[in-house]
Amino acid sequence: MRCDACQNNEATVFLTQIVEGKMQKVNLCPDCSKEKGVTDPTGFALADLLLGLGTNTELEKPAVAASTAVSPDAPALKCPTCGFTQADFKKTQRMGCSECYVTFAESVVTPLRSNHKGSQHVGKVPARQFARAELDNRMQTLSDDLVKAVKEEDYEGAAQLRDAIRKLEGQLKTAV
Amino acid sequence: MKFANFISGPLAVRPAGAHHDIVISSRVRLARNVKGRPFPGWAKKADRLAVLEVIKPPVDALPEMDDAFSEYLQDLSATEKQILVERHLISREHAAKSTGSAVVMNREQTVSIMVNEEDHLRMQSIRPGFQLKAVHRAIDEIDTRLEDTLDYAFSPKLGFLTACLTNVGTGMRASAMLHLPALVLDEKVNQVIQAVNKIGLAVRGLYGEGSEAMGNLFQISNQTTLGEREEDILGRLNKVIEQIIEHEQNARATLLQKKSTTLLDQIGRAFGILMHAHSMTSKEALNLLSFLRLGTDLGFFPADRRQPLDELFTETQPAHLQRGSTQKLGAEERDALRADIIRVKLKELPGPDSSRLAAAG
Ligand SMILES: [Zn+2]
Ligand SMILES: [Zn+2]
């Protein structure tokens, strides 16, 4: 029987464990069982921890240090918003401001990929913030149009715009 | 609220989660920043003060902060800040901050919001027992409410943007503090730590990164924050913690059945030293208290003694000892005071009752 971890050597350590009512069997070669710290297969089986949750994709990754591998002849980037440079990043291992993520986009990609599960955010989105920003935007447009309508003496248009603004104000109040 | 009132307030109102014998506490913290402003570590003092004035009013206005303790860090003494660290309400990094930083926490000490730590906002919810999901829900609601006023730095691709790349994405760090005396006694805890590390979770000591494991206390937390949904991170962590709880329970059962003499000896010695010592370091106290706590879990001590015992874990920490004195205590004075406090608090505690062992054996 082959070892479940390396898929190569002959398995000599056989672990059986009941997890959530299901029987799980894991077979390991002497090398792999030693490496994973399984010394007492009868008393303490870590197989579910080691294999059940996917060791390949979830292995501990090296620290952020990898990100500092910036080629020496690359032009010195500087964040236009906060003045942070690549040298500052190398020294502090921190960003200067949120705009730095745009400025240093290239050098950020590698450490993000090696330190995380992926490079695309799939978690919470600040939906309320976005909705609020959109309402603010629409309000701005309506106000601009109203100023223009009054200037052009388009009183019918201005009245409609005032109604729209009043309605939006009500929406803004209930949104917050 | 005054610091003294805040700190001496009752904690019993905090609802305890499941498995509170093994899981001391569950905690979730979120890192957030305000758009277009330099992060605290890079910001000039004027920038930090300006962003503080943007953030603090909406934080103070949260319904959770109705009867809050809200203070600028320069207005707290070193001892007061350290007390907050010992209660896990602020980080060690935050305790080192002064002008330009603040802290706001609710009366129950379940929600704590640090302004201008490494990020503009570090907000956490912490509760006793195993309840990561409930704790996450609590802090998530606060986060959502703050969106009404604050414009967070957020990128559709990278999620919430943070000073350190290790927090980008969800900005979420979820952790549980576990008490694992039987796995330590049975010399199996290193296997657990290795296994947990291998699947991308971190194991740390009592006070987080770089701190020593004392009192058989271990903090398990997620390492990654990008490319996975909050619920999935929590689910993964929950699954691993459930398994560790099971291993600790098995180790306790094994100790009772096969190594009862060793077990009773450890608990009895801990009892004897704690009841009669006149000088004790913080580390020794934590390690011995850990065995009394295990003894209580196993029924060797009356169950109603758990609360005072748990209080001692915090009250014997250096800054908590210092708070009653006007003069700075030296290490020797602290060790003596620590031993006194323990003897007084445990005075009525009867010796370990091993009749349960005879019945089990
Ligand atoms: Zn193998
Ligand atoms: Zn910048």
PDB file of N, CA, C and O and ligand atoms in Angstrom, chain A residues 78-85 95-104, chain B residues 37-39 42, ligand 2:
ATOM      1  N   LYS A  78       7.820  56.398  -6.225  1.00  0.00           N
ATOM      2  CA  LYS A  78       7.433  57.203  -5.076  1.00  0.00           C
ATOM      3  C   LYS A  78       5.934  57.438  -5.139  1.00  0.00           C
ATOM      4  O   LYS A  78       5.409  57.794  -6.194  1.00  0.00           O
ATOM      5  N   CYS A  79       5.227  57.217  -4.012  1.00  0.00           N
ATOM      6  CA  CYS A  79       3.778  57.407  -4.009  1.00  0.00           C
ATOM      7  C   CYS A  79       3.451  58.897  -4.129  1.00  0.00           C
ATOM      8  O   CYS A  79       3.900  59.685  -3.299  1.00  0.00           O
ATOM      9  N   PRO A  80       2.676  59.295  -5.135  1.00  0.00           N
ATOM     10  CA  PRO A  80       2.365  60.713  -5.311  1.00  0.00           C
ATOM     11  C   PRO A  80       1.491  61.264  -4.185  1.00  0.00           C
ATOM     12  O   PRO A  80       1.489  62.466  -3.925  1.00  0.00           O
ATOM     13  N   THR A  81       0.745  60.397  -3.519  1.00  0.00           N
ATOM     14  CA  THR A  81      -0.148  60.872  -2.457  1.00  0.00           C
ATOM     15  C   THR A  81       0.592  61.104  -1.140  1.00  0.00           C
ATOM     16  O   THR A  81       0.390  62.112  -0.480  1.00  0.00           O
ATOM     17  N   CYS A  82       1.465  60.160  -0.757  1.00  0.00           N
ATOM     18  CA  CYS A  82       2.065  60.269   0.580  1.00  0.00           C
ATOM     19  C   CYS A  82       3.583  60.340   0.558  1.00  0.00           C
ATOM     20  O   CYS A  82       4.199  60.489   1.617  1.00  0.00           O
ATOM     21  N   GLY A  83       4.202  60.234  -0.605  1.00  0.00           N
ATOM     22  CA  GLY A  83       5.649  60.389  -0.670  1.00  0.00           C
ATOM     23  C   GLY A  83       6.453  59.167  -0.257  1.00  0.00           C
ATOM     24  O   GLY A  83       7.672  59.222  -0.125  1.00  0.00           O
ATOM     25  N   PHE A  84       5.763  58.067  -0.062  1.00  0.00           N
ATOM     26  CA  PHE A  84       6.417  56.822   0.351  1.00  0.00           C
ATOM     27  C   PHE A  84       7.226  56.247  -0.814  1.00  0.00           C
ATOM     28  O   PHE A  84       6.790  56.287  -1.962  1.00  0.00           O
ATOM     29  N   THR A  85       8.420  55.734  -0.534  1.00  0.00           N
ATOM     30  CA  THR A  85       9.245  55.148  -1.589  1.00  0.00           C
ATOM     31  C   THR A  85       9.413  53.649  -1.369  1.00  0.00           C
ATOM     32  O   THR A  85       9.095  53.121  -0.304  1.00  0.00           O
ATOM     33  N   MET A  95       3.007  49.729   4.126  1.00  0.00           N
ATOM     34  CA  MET A  95       2.690  50.713   3.107  1.00  0.00           C
ATOM     35  C   MET A  95       2.529  52.087   3.753  1.00  0.00           C
ATOM     36  O   MET A  95       2.253  52.192   4.955  1.00  0.00           O
ATOM     37  N   GLY A  96       2.656  53.155   2.947  1.00  0.00           N
ATOM     38  CA  GLY A  96       2.506  54.511   3.467  1.00  0.00           C
ATOM     39  C   GLY A  96       1.052  54.955   3.528  1.00  0.00           C
ATOM     40  O   GLY A  96       0.618  55.584   4.491  1.00  0.00           O
ATOM     41  N   CYS A  97       0.282  54.639   2.464  1.00  0.00           N
ATOM     42  CA  CYS A  97      -1.148  54.982   2.446  1.00  0.00           C
ATOM     43  C   CYS A  97      -1.850  54.034   1.486  1.00  0.00           C
ATOM     44  O   CYS A  97      -1.201  53.219   0.830  1.00  0.00           O
ATOM     45  N   SER A  98      -3.178  54.168   1.365  1.00  0.00           N
ATOM     46  CA  SER A  98      -3.906  53.224   0.507  1.00  0.00           C
ATOM     47  C   SER A  98      -3.521  53.399  -0.967  1.00  0.00           C
ATOM     48  O   SER A  98      -3.569  52.447  -1.740  1.00  0.00           O
ATOM     49  N   GLU A  99      -3.130  54.615  -1.371  1.00  0.00           N
ATOM     50  CA  GLU A  99      -2.731  54.850  -2.766  1.00  0.00           C
ATOM     51  C   GLU A  99      -1.417  54.137  -3.112  1.00  0.00           C
ATOM     52  O   GLU A  99      -1.124  53.881  -4.276  1.00  0.00           O
ATOM     53  N   CYS A 100      -0.622  53.843  -2.098  1.00  0.00           N
ATOM     54  CA  CYS A 100       0.637  53.114  -2.313  1.00  0.00           C
ATOM     55  C   CYS A 100       0.367  51.783  -3.032  1.00  0.00           C
ATOM     56  O   CYS A 100       1.215  51.291  -3.762  1.00  0.00           O
ATOM     57  N   TYR A 101      -0.822  51.216  -2.768  1.00  0.00           N
ATOM     58  CA  TYR A 101      -1.146  49.936  -3.399  1.00  0.00           C
ATOM     59  C   TYR A 101      -1.235  50.077  -4.916  1.00  0.00           C
ATOM     60  O   TYR A 101      -0.998  49.125  -5.647  1.00  0.00           O
ATOM     61  N   VAL A 102      -1.569  51.273  -5.381  1.00  0.00           N
ATOM     62  CA  VAL A 102      -1.589  51.535  -6.821  1.00  0.00           C
ATOM     63  C   VAL A 102      -0.163  51.790  -7.306  1.00  0.00           C
ATOM     64  O   VAL A 102       0.303  51.200  -8.281  1.00  0.00           O
ATOM     65  N   THR A 103       0.539  52.656  -6.583  1.00  0.00           N
ATOM     66  CA  THR A 103       1.910  53.018  -6.967  1.00  0.00           C
ATOM     67  C   THR A 103       2.820  51.791  -7.015  1.00  0.00           C
ATOM     68  O   THR A 103       3.598  51.621  -7.960  1.00  0.00           O
ATOM     69  N   PHE A 104       2.730  50.961  -6.008  1.00  0.00           N
ATOM     70  CA  PHE A 104       3.645  49.822  -5.906  1.00  0.00           C
ATOM     71  C   PHE A 104       2.969  48.515  -6.314  1.00  0.00           C
ATOM     72  O   PHE A 104       3.387  47.434  -5.877  1.00  0.00           O
TER      73      PHE A 104
ATOM     74  N   ARG B  37      -5.719  58.873   3.243  1.00  0.00           N
ATOM     75  CA  ARG B  37      -4.933  59.443   4.345  1.00  0.00           C
ATOM     76  C   ARG B  37      -3.782  58.501   4.660  1.00  0.00           C
ATOM     77  O   ARG B  37      -3.944  57.290   4.603  1.00  0.00           O
ATOM     78  N   PRO B  38      -2.608  59.071   4.968  1.00  0.00           N
ATOM     79  CA  PRO B  38      -1.473  58.184   5.258  1.00  0.00           C
ATOM     80  C   PRO B  38      -1.751  57.274   6.458  1.00  0.00           C
ATOM     81  O   PRO B  38      -2.437  57.670   7.395  1.00  0.00           O
ATOM     82  N   PHE B  39      -1.244  56.039   6.387  1.00  0.00           N
ATOM     83  CA  PHE B  39      -1.399  55.109   7.503  1.00  0.00           C
ATOM     84  C   PHE B  39      -0.645  55.653   8.723  1.00  0.00           C
ATOM     85  O   PHE B  39       0.355  56.364   8.565  1.00  0.00           O
ATOM     86  N   TRP B  42       3.228  55.987   9.017  1.00  0.00           N
ATOM     87  CA  TRP B  42       3.900  56.862   8.072  1.00  0.00           C
ATOM     88  C   TRP B  42       3.410  58.302   8.217  1.00  0.00           C
ATOM     89  O   TRP B  42       4.063  59.245   7.773  1.00  0.00           O
TER      90      TRP B  42
HETATM   91 ZN    ZN C   2       1.120  56.323  -0.438  1.00  0.00          ZN
END
